[in-house]
């Protein structure tokens, strides 16, 4: 990732740990590209733990707080809002963790941590289950709803433009990063 290309403007990246999964890196690059197109400032927290929950990416800006659960499914995936999901391939099927619930749990854990640090505030972050590069053909996943949106990498830019509750100022983003022990990159 070219630092000059991706970290212009007022974009700040903090990480909790090394980003190991290709899908996490692809979604992070997509986030950076989208933010470089039109935000005054943004904080990106990547691969961190909050309240016992691992979070792939969280973005904070003046208009949105967005939590992204990144997946790299290559075979069709079937599942609903509740219960396990199943990935079906040429050699059979295997059980997966429910991506919808992972995104929802991450969103709620982040909001709880924010409220614990700063006190109560209105609204919730938005959440996106982002599948890189796209939702595999033949998949049957729950439709996006007000709790979690689901889509491919193309859904990232749309999700970043959607306003949300649970907004933080730049100073509070810095305080949250310090509280979580994140490292600025």
PDB file of C-alpha atoms in Angstrom:
ATOM      1  CA  UNK A   1       0.000   0.000   0.000  1.00  0.00           C
ATOM      2  CA  UNK A   2       1.481   3.338  -1.060  1.00  0.00           C
ATOM      3  CA  UNK A   3       1.427   5.668   1.939  1.00  0.00           C
ATOM      4  CA  UNK A   4       1.271   8.855  -0.129  1.00  0.00           C
ATOM      5  CA  UNK A   5      -1.629   7.510  -2.158  1.00  0.00           C
ATOM      6  CA  UNK A   6      -3.736   6.348   0.777  1.00  0.00           C
ATOM      7  CA  UNK A   7      -3.002   8.620   3.728  1.00  0.00           C
ATOM      8  CA  UNK A   8      -3.509  12.089   2.348  1.00  0.00           C
ATOM      9  CA  UNK A   9      -5.990  14.613   3.662  1.00  0.00           C
ATOM     10  CA  UNK A  10      -7.038  14.193   7.314  1.00  0.00           C
ATOM     11  CA  UNK A  11      -7.097  10.414   7.396  1.00  0.00           C
ATOM     12  CA  UNK A  12      -5.471   8.719  10.381  1.00  0.00           C
ATOM     13  CA  UNK A  13      -4.979   4.968  10.688  1.00  0.00           C
ATOM     14  CA  UNK A  14      -4.620   3.133  13.974  1.00  0.00           C
ATOM     15  CA  UNK A  15      -4.133  -0.622  14.357  1.00  0.00           C
ATOM     16  CA  UNK A  16      -4.423  -3.032  17.219  1.00  0.00           C
ATOM     17  CA  UNK A  17      -2.475  -5.827  15.554  1.00  0.00           C
ATOM     18  CA  UNK A  18      -0.972  -6.767  12.218  1.00  0.00           C
ATOM     19  CA  UNK A  19      -3.535  -7.185   9.435  1.00  0.00           C
ATOM     20  CA  UNK A  20      -3.120 -10.761   8.217  1.00  0.00           C
ATOM     21  CA  UNK A  21      -6.176 -11.629   6.104  1.00  0.00           C
ATOM     22  CA  UNK A  22      -6.272 -10.588   2.451  1.00  0.00           C
ATOM     23  CA  UNK A  23      -9.963  -9.667   2.718  1.00  0.00           C
ATOM     24  CA  UNK A  24      -9.193  -7.280   5.613  1.00  0.00           C
ATOM     25  CA  UNK A  25      -6.446  -5.602   3.553  1.00  0.00           C
ATOM     26  CA  UNK A  26      -8.669  -5.328   0.468  1.00  0.00           C
ATOM     27  CA  UNK A  27     -11.495  -3.743   2.460  1.00  0.00           C
ATOM     28  CA  UNK A  28      -9.058  -1.378   4.205  1.00  0.00           C
ATOM     29  CA  UNK A  29      -7.684  -0.205   0.837  1.00  0.00           C
ATOM     30  CA  UNK A  30     -11.246   0.273  -0.445  1.00  0.00           C
ATOM     31  CA  UNK A  31     -12.068   2.352   2.658  1.00  0.00           C
ATOM     32  CA  UNK A  32      -8.994   4.535   2.165  1.00  0.00           C
ATOM     33  CA  UNK A  33      -9.703   5.081  -1.524  1.00  0.00           C
ATOM     34  CA  UNK A  34     -13.304   6.067  -0.762  1.00  0.00           C
ATOM     35  CA  UNK A  35     -12.310   8.423   2.067  1.00  0.00           C
ATOM     36  CA  UNK A  36      -9.703  10.131  -0.101  1.00  0.00           C
ATOM     37  CA  UNK A  37     -12.486  11.085  -2.507  1.00  0.00           C
ATOM     38  CA  UNK A  38     -14.305  13.363  -0.169  1.00  0.00           C
ATOM     39  CA  UNK A  39     -13.973  13.536   3.575  1.00  0.00           C
ATOM     40  CA  UNK A  40     -12.402  16.342   5.569  1.00  0.00           C
ATOM     41  CA  UNK A  41     -11.190  14.003   8.288  1.00  0.00           C
ATOM     42  CA  UNK A  42     -11.529  10.374   9.258  1.00  0.00           C
ATOM     43  CA  UNK A  43     -10.092   7.956  11.746  1.00  0.00           C
ATOM     44  CA  UNK A  44      -9.702   4.324  10.782  1.00  0.00           C
ATOM     45  CA  UNK A  45      -9.172   1.693  13.470  1.00  0.00           C
ATOM     46  CA  UNK A  46      -8.158  -1.691  12.069  1.00  0.00           C
ATOM     47  CA  UNK A  47      -7.812  -5.180  13.547  1.00  0.00           C
ATOM     48  CA  UNK A  48      -8.417  -4.363  17.187  1.00  0.00           C
ATOM     49  CA  UNK A  49     -10.212  -5.809  20.182  1.00  0.00           C
ATOM     50  CA  UNK A  50     -12.886  -4.046  22.161  1.00  0.00           C
ATOM     51  CA  UNK A  51     -14.816  -5.545  25.067  1.00  0.00           C
ATOM     52  CA  UNK A  52     -13.587  -9.034  24.156  1.00  0.00           C
ATOM     53  CA  UNK A  53     -14.666  -8.686  20.516  1.00  0.00           C
ATOM     54  CA  UNK A  54     -12.313  -8.506  17.526  1.00  0.00           C
ATOM     55  CA  UNK A  55     -13.201  -5.717  15.067  1.00  0.00           C
ATOM     56  CA  UNK A  56     -11.857  -5.744  11.504  1.00  0.00           C
ATOM     57  CA  UNK A  57     -12.344  -2.045  10.638  1.00  0.00           C
ATOM     58  CA  UNK A  58     -14.086   0.929  12.237  1.00  0.00           C
ATOM     59  CA  UNK A  59     -14.295   4.329  10.579  1.00  0.00           C
ATOM     60  CA  UNK A  60     -15.118   7.571  12.348  1.00  0.00           C
ATOM     61  CA  UNK A  61     -15.842  10.817  10.493  1.00  0.00           C
ATOM     62  CA  UNK A  62     -17.904  13.950  11.021  1.00  0.00           C
ATOM     63  CA  UNK A  63     -20.987  12.225   9.604  1.00  0.00           C
ATOM     64  CA  UNK A  64     -20.634   8.513  10.271  1.00  0.00           C
ATOM     65  CA  UNK A  65     -19.326   5.825  12.544  1.00  0.00           C
ATOM     66  CA  UNK A  66     -19.108   2.576  10.602  1.00  0.00           C
ATOM     67  CA  UNK A  67     -18.016  -0.889  11.718  1.00  0.00           C
ATOM     68  CA  UNK A  68     -17.003  -3.317   8.971  1.00  0.00           C
ATOM     69  CA  UNK A  69     -16.759  -7.079   9.296  1.00  0.00           C
ATOM     70  CA  UNK A  70     -14.588  -8.156   6.328  1.00  0.00           C
ATOM     71  CA  UNK A  71     -14.939 -11.584   4.736  1.00  0.00           C
ATOM     72  CA  UNK A  72     -13.258 -13.241   1.786  1.00  0.00           C
ATOM     73  CA  UNK A  73     -15.808 -15.875   0.849  1.00  0.00           C
ATOM     74  CA  UNK A  74     -14.963 -17.549  -2.463  1.00  0.00           C
ATOM     75  CA  UNK A  75     -17.718 -20.196  -2.510  1.00  0.00           C
ATOM     76  CA  UNK A  76     -21.442 -19.577  -2.149  1.00  0.00           C
ATOM     77  CA  UNK A  77     -22.612 -18.910   1.403  1.00  0.00           C
ATOM     78  CA  UNK A  78     -26.036 -19.621   2.854  1.00  0.00           C
ATOM     79  CA  UNK A  79     -27.450 -18.376   6.119  1.00  0.00           C
ATOM     80  CA  UNK A  80     -29.848 -16.101   7.909  1.00  0.00           C
ATOM     81  CA  UNK A  81     -29.854 -13.536  10.658  1.00  0.00           C
ATOM     82  CA  UNK A  82     -29.713 -16.311  13.252  1.00  0.00           C
ATOM     83  CA  UNK A  83     -27.813 -19.578  13.385  1.00  0.00           C
ATOM     84  CA  UNK A  84     -24.687 -20.832  11.672  1.00  0.00           C
ATOM     85  CA  UNK A  85     -23.922 -20.192   8.049  1.00  0.00           C
ATOM     86  CA  UNK A  86     -22.850 -22.793   5.519  1.00  0.00           C
ATOM     87  CA  UNK A  87     -20.343 -22.473   2.712  1.00  0.00           C
ATOM     88  CA  UNK A  88     -21.000 -24.843  -0.168  1.00  0.00           C
ATOM     89  CA  UNK A  89     -18.163 -25.880  -2.460  1.00  0.00           C
ATOM     90  CA  UNK A  90     -17.248 -28.652  -4.874  1.00  0.00           C
ATOM     91  CA  UNK A  91     -16.130 -30.924  -2.028  1.00  0.00           C
ATOM     92  CA  UNK A  92     -19.107 -30.474   0.238  1.00  0.00           C
ATOM     93  CA  UNK A  93     -20.153 -27.924   2.784  1.00  0.00           C
ATOM     94  CA  UNK A  94     -18.706 -26.478   5.960  1.00  0.00           C
ATOM     95  CA  UNK A  95     -20.156 -24.498   8.844  1.00  0.00           C
ATOM     96  CA  UNK A  96     -19.170 -20.842   9.233  1.00  0.00           C
ATOM     97  CA  UNK A  97     -19.708 -18.271  11.912  1.00  0.00           C
ATOM     98  CA  UNK A  98     -22.691 -16.059  11.186  1.00  0.00           C
ATOM     99  CA  UNK A  99     -21.228 -12.947   9.499  1.00  0.00           C
ATOM    100  CA  UNK A 100     -24.353 -10.882  10.174  1.00  0.00           C
ATOM    101  CA  UNK A 101     -24.071 -11.563  13.907  1.00  0.00           C
ATOM    102  CA  UNK A 102     -20.323 -10.887  13.872  1.00  0.00           C
ATOM    103  CA  UNK A 103     -20.926  -7.435  12.356  1.00  0.00           C
ATOM    104  CA  UNK A 104     -23.780  -6.704  14.766  1.00  0.00           C
ATOM    105  CA  UNK A 105     -21.781  -7.854  17.807  1.00  0.00           C
ATOM    106  CA  UNK A 106     -18.782  -5.737  16.747  1.00  0.00           C
ATOM    107  CA  UNK A 107     -20.964  -2.651  16.275  1.00  0.00           C
ATOM    108  CA  UNK A 108     -22.574  -3.069  19.696  1.00  0.00           C
ATOM    109  CA  UNK A 109     -19.270  -3.803  21.459  1.00  0.00           C
ATOM    110  CA  UNK A 110     -17.737  -0.646  20.002  1.00  0.00           C
ATOM    111  CA  UNK A 111     -20.721   1.477  21.012  1.00  0.00           C
ATOM    112  CA  UNK A 112     -20.640   0.044  24.540  1.00  0.00           C
ATOM    113  CA  UNK A 113     -16.935   0.875  24.834  1.00  0.00           C
ATOM    114  CA  UNK A 114     -17.554   4.404  23.541  1.00  0.00           C
ATOM    115  CA  UNK A 115     -20.391   4.933  26.042  1.00  0.00           C
ATOM    116  CA  UNK A 116     -18.246   3.505  28.844  1.00  0.00           C
ATOM    117  CA  UNK A 117     -15.475   5.992  28.069  1.00  0.00           C
ATOM    118  CA  UNK A 118     -17.501   9.101  27.165  1.00  0.00           C
ATOM    119  CA  UNK A 119     -20.891   8.530  28.776  1.00  0.00           C
ATOM    120  CA  UNK A 120     -24.220   8.075  27.023  1.00  0.00           C
ATOM    121  CA  UNK A 121     -24.822   9.575  23.580  1.00  0.00           C
ATOM    122  CA  UNK A 122     -27.486   9.138  20.934  1.00  0.00           C
ATOM    123  CA  UNK A 123     -27.630   6.518  18.249  1.00  0.00           C
ATOM    124  CA  UNK A 124     -25.564   3.587  17.108  1.00  0.00           C
ATOM    125  CA  UNK A 125     -22.764   3.084  14.609  1.00  0.00           C
ATOM    126  CA  UNK A 126     -23.674   1.634  11.234  1.00  0.00           C
ATOM    127  CA  UNK A 127     -22.444  -1.879  10.423  1.00  0.00           C
ATOM    128  CA  UNK A 128     -21.447  -3.522   7.151  1.00  0.00           C
ATOM    129  CA  UNK A 129     -20.614  -7.120   6.372  1.00  0.00           C
ATOM    130  CA  UNK A 130     -18.276  -6.516   3.400  1.00  0.00           C
ATOM    131  CA  UNK A 131     -17.353  -9.510   1.276  1.00  0.00           C
ATOM    132  CA  UNK A 132     -14.240  -9.037  -0.860  1.00  0.00           C
ATOM    133  CA  UNK A 133     -14.386  -8.772  -3.731  1.00  0.00           C
ATOM    134  CA  UNK A 134     -18.116  -9.564  -3.996  1.00  0.00           C
ATOM    135  CA  UNK A 135     -20.846 -11.813  -2.655  1.00  0.00           C
ATOM    136  CA  UNK A 136     -20.230 -15.191  -4.342  1.00  0.00           C
ATOM    137  CA  UNK A 137     -22.708 -16.297  -6.969  1.00  0.00           C
ATOM    138  CA  UNK A 138     -25.359 -18.636  -5.596  1.00  0.00           C
ATOM    139  CA  UNK A 139     -25.197 -17.185  -2.072  1.00  0.00           C
ATOM    140  CA  UNK A 140     -28.324 -16.815   0.005  1.00  0.00           C
ATOM    141  CA  UNK A 141     -27.782 -14.251   2.753  1.00  0.00           C
ATOM    142  CA  UNK A 142     -30.191 -12.114   4.748  1.00  0.00           C
ATOM    143  CA  UNK A 143     -31.121  -8.777   3.183  1.00  0.00           C
ATOM    144  CA  UNK A 144     -29.514  -5.624   4.525  1.00  0.00           C
ATOM    145  CA  UNK A 145     -31.486  -4.026   7.318  1.00  0.00           C
ATOM    146  CA  UNK A 146     -31.180  -1.106   9.717  1.00  0.00           C
ATOM    147  CA  UNK A 147     -28.778  -3.095  11.901  1.00  0.00           C
ATOM    148  CA  UNK A 148     -26.327  -4.531   9.325  1.00  0.00           C
ATOM    149  CA  UNK A 149     -25.799  -3.935   5.607  1.00  0.00           C
ATOM    150  CA  UNK A 150     -24.407  -6.781   3.501  1.00  0.00           C
ATOM    151  CA  UNK A 151     -22.547  -6.468   0.212  1.00  0.00           C
ATOM    152  CA  UNK A 152     -19.317  -6.670  -1.707  1.00  0.00           C
ATOM    153  CA  UNK A 153     -16.502  -4.149  -1.794  1.00  0.00           C
ATOM    154  CA  UNK A 154     -18.747  -1.851  -3.818  1.00  0.00           C
ATOM    155  CA  UNK A 155     -20.959  -1.469  -0.721  1.00  0.00           C
ATOM    156  CA  UNK A 156     -18.136   0.183   1.262  1.00  0.00           C
ATOM    157  CA  UNK A 157     -18.392   3.585  -0.412  1.00  0.00           C
ATOM    158  CA  UNK A 158     -22.181   3.600  -0.043  1.00  0.00           C
ATOM    159  CA  UNK A 159     -21.887   2.689   3.655  1.00  0.00           C
ATOM    160  CA  UNK A 160     -19.328   5.447   4.250  1.00  0.00           C
ATOM    161  CA  UNK A 161     -21.732   8.042   2.835  1.00  0.00           C
ATOM    162  CA  UNK A 162     -24.598   6.943   5.104  1.00  0.00           C
ATOM    163  CA  UNK A 163     -25.001   9.060   8.208  1.00  0.00           C
ATOM    164  CA  UNK A 164     -25.106   7.359  11.583  1.00  0.00           C
ATOM    165  CA  UNK A 165     -25.477   8.047  15.253  1.00  0.00           C
ATOM    166  CA  UNK A 166     -22.719   7.529  17.824  1.00  0.00           C
ATOM    167  CA  UNK A 167     -20.506  10.215  16.302  1.00  0.00           C
ATOM    168  CA  UNK A 168     -17.194  11.190  17.869  1.00  0.00           C
ATOM    169  CA  UNK A 169     -15.125  14.344  17.505  1.00  0.00           C
ATOM    170  CA  UNK A 170     -11.511  14.112  16.391  1.00  0.00           C
ATOM    171  CA  UNK A 171     -10.394  14.622  20.005  1.00  0.00           C
ATOM    172  CA  UNK A 172     -12.618  11.762  21.180  1.00  0.00           C
ATOM    173  CA  UNK A 173     -11.273   9.519  18.392  1.00  0.00           C
ATOM    174  CA  UNK A 174      -7.760  10.210  19.696  1.00  0.00           C
ATOM    175  CA  UNK A 175      -8.896   9.452  23.256  1.00  0.00           C
ATOM    176  CA  UNK A 176     -10.589   6.215  22.168  1.00  0.00           C
ATOM    177  CA  UNK A 177      -7.482   5.100  20.253  1.00  0.00           C
ATOM    178  CA  UNK A 178      -5.359   5.731  23.352  1.00  0.00           C
ATOM    179  CA  UNK A 179      -7.866   3.955  25.606  1.00  0.00           C
ATOM    180  CA  UNK A 180      -7.819   0.892  23.327  1.00  0.00           C
ATOM    181  CA  UNK A 181      -4.001   0.942  23.126  1.00  0.00           C
ATOM    182  CA  UNK A 182      -3.979   1.299  19.338  1.00  0.00           C
ATOM    183  CA  UNK A 183      -0.838   2.220  17.420  1.00  0.00           C
ATOM    184  CA  UNK A 184      -0.886   5.020  14.835  1.00  0.00           C
ATOM    185  CA  UNK A 185       0.472   3.883  11.495  1.00  0.00           C
TER     186      UNK A 185
END
